[in-house]
PDB file of C-alpha atoms in Angstrom:
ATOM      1  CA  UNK A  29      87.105  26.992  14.485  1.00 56.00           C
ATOM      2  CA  UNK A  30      89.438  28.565  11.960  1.00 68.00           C
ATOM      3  CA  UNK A  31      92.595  28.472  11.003  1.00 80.00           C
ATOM      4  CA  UNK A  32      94.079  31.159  13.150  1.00 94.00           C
ATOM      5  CA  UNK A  33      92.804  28.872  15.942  1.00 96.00           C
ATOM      6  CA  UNK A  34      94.962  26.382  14.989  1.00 95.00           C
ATOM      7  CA  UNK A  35      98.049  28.366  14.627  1.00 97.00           C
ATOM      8  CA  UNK A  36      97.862  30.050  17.681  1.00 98.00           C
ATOM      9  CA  UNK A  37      96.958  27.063  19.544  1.00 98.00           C
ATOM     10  CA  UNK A  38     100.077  25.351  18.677  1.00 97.00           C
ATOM     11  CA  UNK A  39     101.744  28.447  20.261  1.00 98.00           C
ATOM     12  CA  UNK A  40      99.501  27.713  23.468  1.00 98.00           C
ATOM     13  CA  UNK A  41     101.166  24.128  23.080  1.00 98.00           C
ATOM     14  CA  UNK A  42     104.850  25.818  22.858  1.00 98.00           C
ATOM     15  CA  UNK A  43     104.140  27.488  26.229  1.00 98.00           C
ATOM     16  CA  UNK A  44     102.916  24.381  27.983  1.00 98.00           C
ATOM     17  CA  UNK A  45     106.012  22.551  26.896  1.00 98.00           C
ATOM     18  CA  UNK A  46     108.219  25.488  28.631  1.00 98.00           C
ATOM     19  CA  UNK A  47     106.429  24.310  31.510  1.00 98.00           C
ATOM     20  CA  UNK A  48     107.154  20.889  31.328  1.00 97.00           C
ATOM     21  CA  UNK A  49     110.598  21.644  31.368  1.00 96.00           C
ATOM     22  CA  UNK A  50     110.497  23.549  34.547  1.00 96.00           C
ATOM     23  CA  UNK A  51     108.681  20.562  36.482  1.00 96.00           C
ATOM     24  CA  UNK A  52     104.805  22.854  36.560  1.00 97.00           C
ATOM     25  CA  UNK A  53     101.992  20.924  34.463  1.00 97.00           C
ATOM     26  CA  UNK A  54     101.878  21.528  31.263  1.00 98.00           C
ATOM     27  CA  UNK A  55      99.646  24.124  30.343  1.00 98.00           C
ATOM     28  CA  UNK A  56     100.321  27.191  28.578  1.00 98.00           C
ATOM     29  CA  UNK A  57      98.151  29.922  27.723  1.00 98.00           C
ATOM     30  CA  UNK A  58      97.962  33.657  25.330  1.00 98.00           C
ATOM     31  CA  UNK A  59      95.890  36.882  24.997  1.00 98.00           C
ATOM     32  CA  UNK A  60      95.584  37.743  21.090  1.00 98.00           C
ATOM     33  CA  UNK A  61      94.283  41.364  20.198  1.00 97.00           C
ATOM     34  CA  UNK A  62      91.419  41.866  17.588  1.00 95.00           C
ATOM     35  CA  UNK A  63      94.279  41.843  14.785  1.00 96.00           C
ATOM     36  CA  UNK A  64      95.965  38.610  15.652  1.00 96.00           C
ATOM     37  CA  UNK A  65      98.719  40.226  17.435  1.00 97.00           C
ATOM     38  CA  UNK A  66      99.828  38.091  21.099  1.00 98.00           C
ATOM     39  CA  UNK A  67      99.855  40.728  23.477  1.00 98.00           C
ATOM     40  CA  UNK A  68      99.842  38.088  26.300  1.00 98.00           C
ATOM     41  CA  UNK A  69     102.117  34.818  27.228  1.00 98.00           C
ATOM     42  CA  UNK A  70     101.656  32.295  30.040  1.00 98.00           C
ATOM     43  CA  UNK A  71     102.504  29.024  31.038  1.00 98.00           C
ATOM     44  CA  UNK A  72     101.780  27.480  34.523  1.00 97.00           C
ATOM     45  CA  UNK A  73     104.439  28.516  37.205  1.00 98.00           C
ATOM     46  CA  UNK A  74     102.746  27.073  40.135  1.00 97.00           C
ATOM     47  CA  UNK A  75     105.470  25.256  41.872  1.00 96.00           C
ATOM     48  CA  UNK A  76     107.826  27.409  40.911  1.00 97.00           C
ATOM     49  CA  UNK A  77     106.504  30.580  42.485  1.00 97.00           C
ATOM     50  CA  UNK A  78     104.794  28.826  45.631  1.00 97.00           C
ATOM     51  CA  UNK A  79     101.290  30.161  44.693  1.00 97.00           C
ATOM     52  CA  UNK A  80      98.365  28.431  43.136  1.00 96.00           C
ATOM     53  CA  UNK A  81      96.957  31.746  41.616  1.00 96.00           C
ATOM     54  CA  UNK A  82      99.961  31.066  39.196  1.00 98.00           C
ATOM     55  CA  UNK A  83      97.898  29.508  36.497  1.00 98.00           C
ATOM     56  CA  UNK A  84      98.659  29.725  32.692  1.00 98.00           C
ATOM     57  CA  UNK A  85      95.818  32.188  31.679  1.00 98.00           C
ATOM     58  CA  UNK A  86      96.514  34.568  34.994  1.00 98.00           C
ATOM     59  CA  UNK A  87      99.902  35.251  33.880  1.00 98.00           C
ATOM     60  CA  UNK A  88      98.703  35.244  29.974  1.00 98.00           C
ATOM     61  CA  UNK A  89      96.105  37.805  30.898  1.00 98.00           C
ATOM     62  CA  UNK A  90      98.679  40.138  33.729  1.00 98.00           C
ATOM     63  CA  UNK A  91     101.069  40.592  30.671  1.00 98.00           C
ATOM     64  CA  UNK A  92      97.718  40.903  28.244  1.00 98.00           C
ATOM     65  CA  UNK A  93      96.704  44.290  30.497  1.00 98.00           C
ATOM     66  CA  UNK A  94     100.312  45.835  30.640  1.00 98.00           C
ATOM     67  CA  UNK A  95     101.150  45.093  26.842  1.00 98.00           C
ATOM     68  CA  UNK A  96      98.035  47.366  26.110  1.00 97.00           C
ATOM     69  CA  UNK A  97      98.017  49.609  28.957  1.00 97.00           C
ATOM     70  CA  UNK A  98      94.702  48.672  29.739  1.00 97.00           C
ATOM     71  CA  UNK A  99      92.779  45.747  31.711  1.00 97.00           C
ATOM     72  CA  UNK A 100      89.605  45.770  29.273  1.00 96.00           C
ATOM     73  CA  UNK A 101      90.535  43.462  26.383  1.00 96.00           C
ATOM     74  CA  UNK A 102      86.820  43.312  25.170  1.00 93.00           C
ATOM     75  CA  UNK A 103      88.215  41.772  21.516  1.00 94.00           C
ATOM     76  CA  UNK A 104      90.515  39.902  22.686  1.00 97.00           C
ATOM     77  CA  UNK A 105      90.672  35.685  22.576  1.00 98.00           C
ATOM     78  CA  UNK A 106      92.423  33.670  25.225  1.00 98.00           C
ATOM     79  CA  UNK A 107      93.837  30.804  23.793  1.00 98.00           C
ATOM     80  CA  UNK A 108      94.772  27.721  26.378  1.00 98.00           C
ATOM     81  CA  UNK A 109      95.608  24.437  26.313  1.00 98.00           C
ATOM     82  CA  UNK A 110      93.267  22.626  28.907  1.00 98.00           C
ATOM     83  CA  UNK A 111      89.477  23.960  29.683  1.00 96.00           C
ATOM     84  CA  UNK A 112      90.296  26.893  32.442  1.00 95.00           C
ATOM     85  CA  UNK A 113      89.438  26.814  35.977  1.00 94.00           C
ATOM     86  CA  UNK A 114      86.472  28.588  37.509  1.00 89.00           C
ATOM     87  CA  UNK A 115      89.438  30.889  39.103  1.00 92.00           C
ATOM     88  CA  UNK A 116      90.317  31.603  35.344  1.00 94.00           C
ATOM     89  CA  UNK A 117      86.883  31.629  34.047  1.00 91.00           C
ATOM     90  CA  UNK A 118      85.887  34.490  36.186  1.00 88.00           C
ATOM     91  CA  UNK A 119      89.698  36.388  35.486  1.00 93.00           C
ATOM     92  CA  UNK A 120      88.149  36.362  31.907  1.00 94.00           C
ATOM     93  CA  UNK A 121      85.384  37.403  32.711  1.00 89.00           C
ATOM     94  CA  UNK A 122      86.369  40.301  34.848  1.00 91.00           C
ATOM     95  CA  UNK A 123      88.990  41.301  31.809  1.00 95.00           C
ATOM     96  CA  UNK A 124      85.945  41.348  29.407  1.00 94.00           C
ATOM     97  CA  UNK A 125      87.669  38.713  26.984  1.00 95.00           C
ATOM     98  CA  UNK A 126      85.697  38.120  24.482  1.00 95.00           C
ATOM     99  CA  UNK A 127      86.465  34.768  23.266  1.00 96.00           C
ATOM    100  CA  UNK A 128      87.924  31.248  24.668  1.00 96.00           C
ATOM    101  CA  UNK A 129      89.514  28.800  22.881  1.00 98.00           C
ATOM    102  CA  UNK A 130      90.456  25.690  24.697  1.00 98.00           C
ATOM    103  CA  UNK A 131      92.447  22.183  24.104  1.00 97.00           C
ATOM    104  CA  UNK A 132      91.914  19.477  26.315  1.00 97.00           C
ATOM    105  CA  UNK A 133      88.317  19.175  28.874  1.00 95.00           C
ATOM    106  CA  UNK A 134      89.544  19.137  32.388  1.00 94.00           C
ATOM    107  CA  UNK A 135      87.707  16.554  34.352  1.00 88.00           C
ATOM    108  CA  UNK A 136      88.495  18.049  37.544  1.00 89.00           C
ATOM    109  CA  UNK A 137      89.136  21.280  37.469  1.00 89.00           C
ATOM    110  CA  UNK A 138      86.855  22.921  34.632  1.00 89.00           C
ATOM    111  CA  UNK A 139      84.882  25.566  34.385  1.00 83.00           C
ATOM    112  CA  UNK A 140      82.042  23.608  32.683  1.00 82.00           C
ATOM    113  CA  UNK A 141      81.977  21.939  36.320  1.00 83.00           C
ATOM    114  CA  UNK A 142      80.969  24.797  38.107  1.00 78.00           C
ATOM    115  CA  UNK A 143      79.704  26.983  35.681  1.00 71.00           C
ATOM    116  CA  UNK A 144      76.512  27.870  37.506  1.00 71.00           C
ATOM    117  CA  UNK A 145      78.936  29.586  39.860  1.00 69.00           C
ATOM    118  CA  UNK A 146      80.537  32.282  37.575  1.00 66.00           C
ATOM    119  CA  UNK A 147      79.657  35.733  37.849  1.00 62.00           C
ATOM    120  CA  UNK A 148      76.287  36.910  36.210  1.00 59.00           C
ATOM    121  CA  UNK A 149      77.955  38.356  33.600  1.00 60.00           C
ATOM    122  CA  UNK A 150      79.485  35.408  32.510  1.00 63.00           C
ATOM    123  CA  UNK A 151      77.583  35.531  28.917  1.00 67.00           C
ATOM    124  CA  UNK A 152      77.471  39.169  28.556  1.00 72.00           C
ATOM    125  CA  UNK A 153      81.202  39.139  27.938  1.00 77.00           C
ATOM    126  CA  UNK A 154      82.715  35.990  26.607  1.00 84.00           C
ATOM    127  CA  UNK A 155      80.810  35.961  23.402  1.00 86.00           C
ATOM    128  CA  UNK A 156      82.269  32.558  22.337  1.00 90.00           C
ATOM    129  CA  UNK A 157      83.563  29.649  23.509  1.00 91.00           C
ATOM    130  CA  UNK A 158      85.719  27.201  21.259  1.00 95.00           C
ATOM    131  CA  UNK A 159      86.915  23.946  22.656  1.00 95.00           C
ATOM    132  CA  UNK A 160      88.950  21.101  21.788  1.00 96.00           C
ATOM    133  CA  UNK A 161      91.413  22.973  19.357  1.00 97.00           C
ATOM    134  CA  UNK A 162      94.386  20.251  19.063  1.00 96.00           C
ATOM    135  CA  UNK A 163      92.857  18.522  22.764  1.00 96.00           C
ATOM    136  CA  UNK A 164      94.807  15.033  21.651  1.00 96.00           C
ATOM    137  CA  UNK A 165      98.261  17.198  21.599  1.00 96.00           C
ATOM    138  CA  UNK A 166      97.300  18.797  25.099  1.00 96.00           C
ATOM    139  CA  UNK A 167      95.912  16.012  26.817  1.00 96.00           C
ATOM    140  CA  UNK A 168      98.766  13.422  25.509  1.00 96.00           C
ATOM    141  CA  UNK A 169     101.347  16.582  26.869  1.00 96.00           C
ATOM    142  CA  UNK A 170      99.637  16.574  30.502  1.00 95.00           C
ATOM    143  CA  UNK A 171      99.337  12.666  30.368  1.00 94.00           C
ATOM    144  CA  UNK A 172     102.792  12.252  29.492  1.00 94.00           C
ATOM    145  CA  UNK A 173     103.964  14.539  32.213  1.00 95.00           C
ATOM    146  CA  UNK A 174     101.470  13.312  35.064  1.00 91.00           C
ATOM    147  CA  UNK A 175     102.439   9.326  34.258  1.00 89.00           C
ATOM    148  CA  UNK A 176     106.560  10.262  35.253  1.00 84.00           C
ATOM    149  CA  UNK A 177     105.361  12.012  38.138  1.00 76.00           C
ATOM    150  CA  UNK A 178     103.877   9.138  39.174  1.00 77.00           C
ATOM    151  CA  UNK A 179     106.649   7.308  38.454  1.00 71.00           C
ATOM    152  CA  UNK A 180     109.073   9.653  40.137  1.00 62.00           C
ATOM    153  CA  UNK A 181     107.326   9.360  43.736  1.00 58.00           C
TER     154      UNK A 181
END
């Protein structure tokens, strides 16, 4: 990890917070270009849009491709707040990111669960993997906002 990891992680945070505010979970997610320019923002939008392909790192990764013009971001790094689906996983994948970096482990829903199930090219693309960049900020953020839910219902 280095310090760029940090900074832009805390922008990952600023996104999942936008979520929070509009009632999705909390996650949010960007694409950063080889120079350390964001060419991609995302933040969970879920309920909002009535589809569950809706994830942080899907819309991160849509405005990624037409930012550049292009759907190849082979030096590219996807920052995101909580460990990304399988869904995501193979998004990345498929986009030819190059890098991960990732908060909080998701119990339930991460990649590392399933990981035997990504595509075969899996390690031929994502050439690193970084977790648990500021995971106490993103897991207290989804913990906070999953405890009212409960309390709302």
């Amino acid at each position: 990890m280095d310090g760029s990891d940090s900074y832009f992680m805390e922008k990952a945070l600023m996104l999942a917070k936008e979520a929070y505010e509009l009632d999705e979970v909390p996650i949010g997610a960007l694409v950063v270009s080889a120079d350390n320019i964001i060419v991609g923002r995302g933040y969970n939008v879920t309920e909002n849009q009535f589809s569950q392909s809706r994830h942080a790192e899907v819309c991160a990764i849509e405005q990624a491709g037409k930012t550049q013009g292009d759907w190849r971001m082979e030096q590219c790094t996807l920052y995101v707040t909580l460990e990304p689906c399988l869904m995501c996983m193979s998004l990345v994948c498929l986009s030819r990111i190059s890098r991960v970096v990732y908060g909080a482990s998701s119990p339930l829903f991460g990649y590392t669960l399933d990981k035997e199930l990504l595509p075969f090219h899996y390690k031929k693309h994502i050439k690193g993997i970084t977790a648990g960049v500021r995971a106490d900020e993103s897991k207290l953020l989804l913990e906070h906002f999953f405890k009212h839910k409960r309390k709302d219902e």
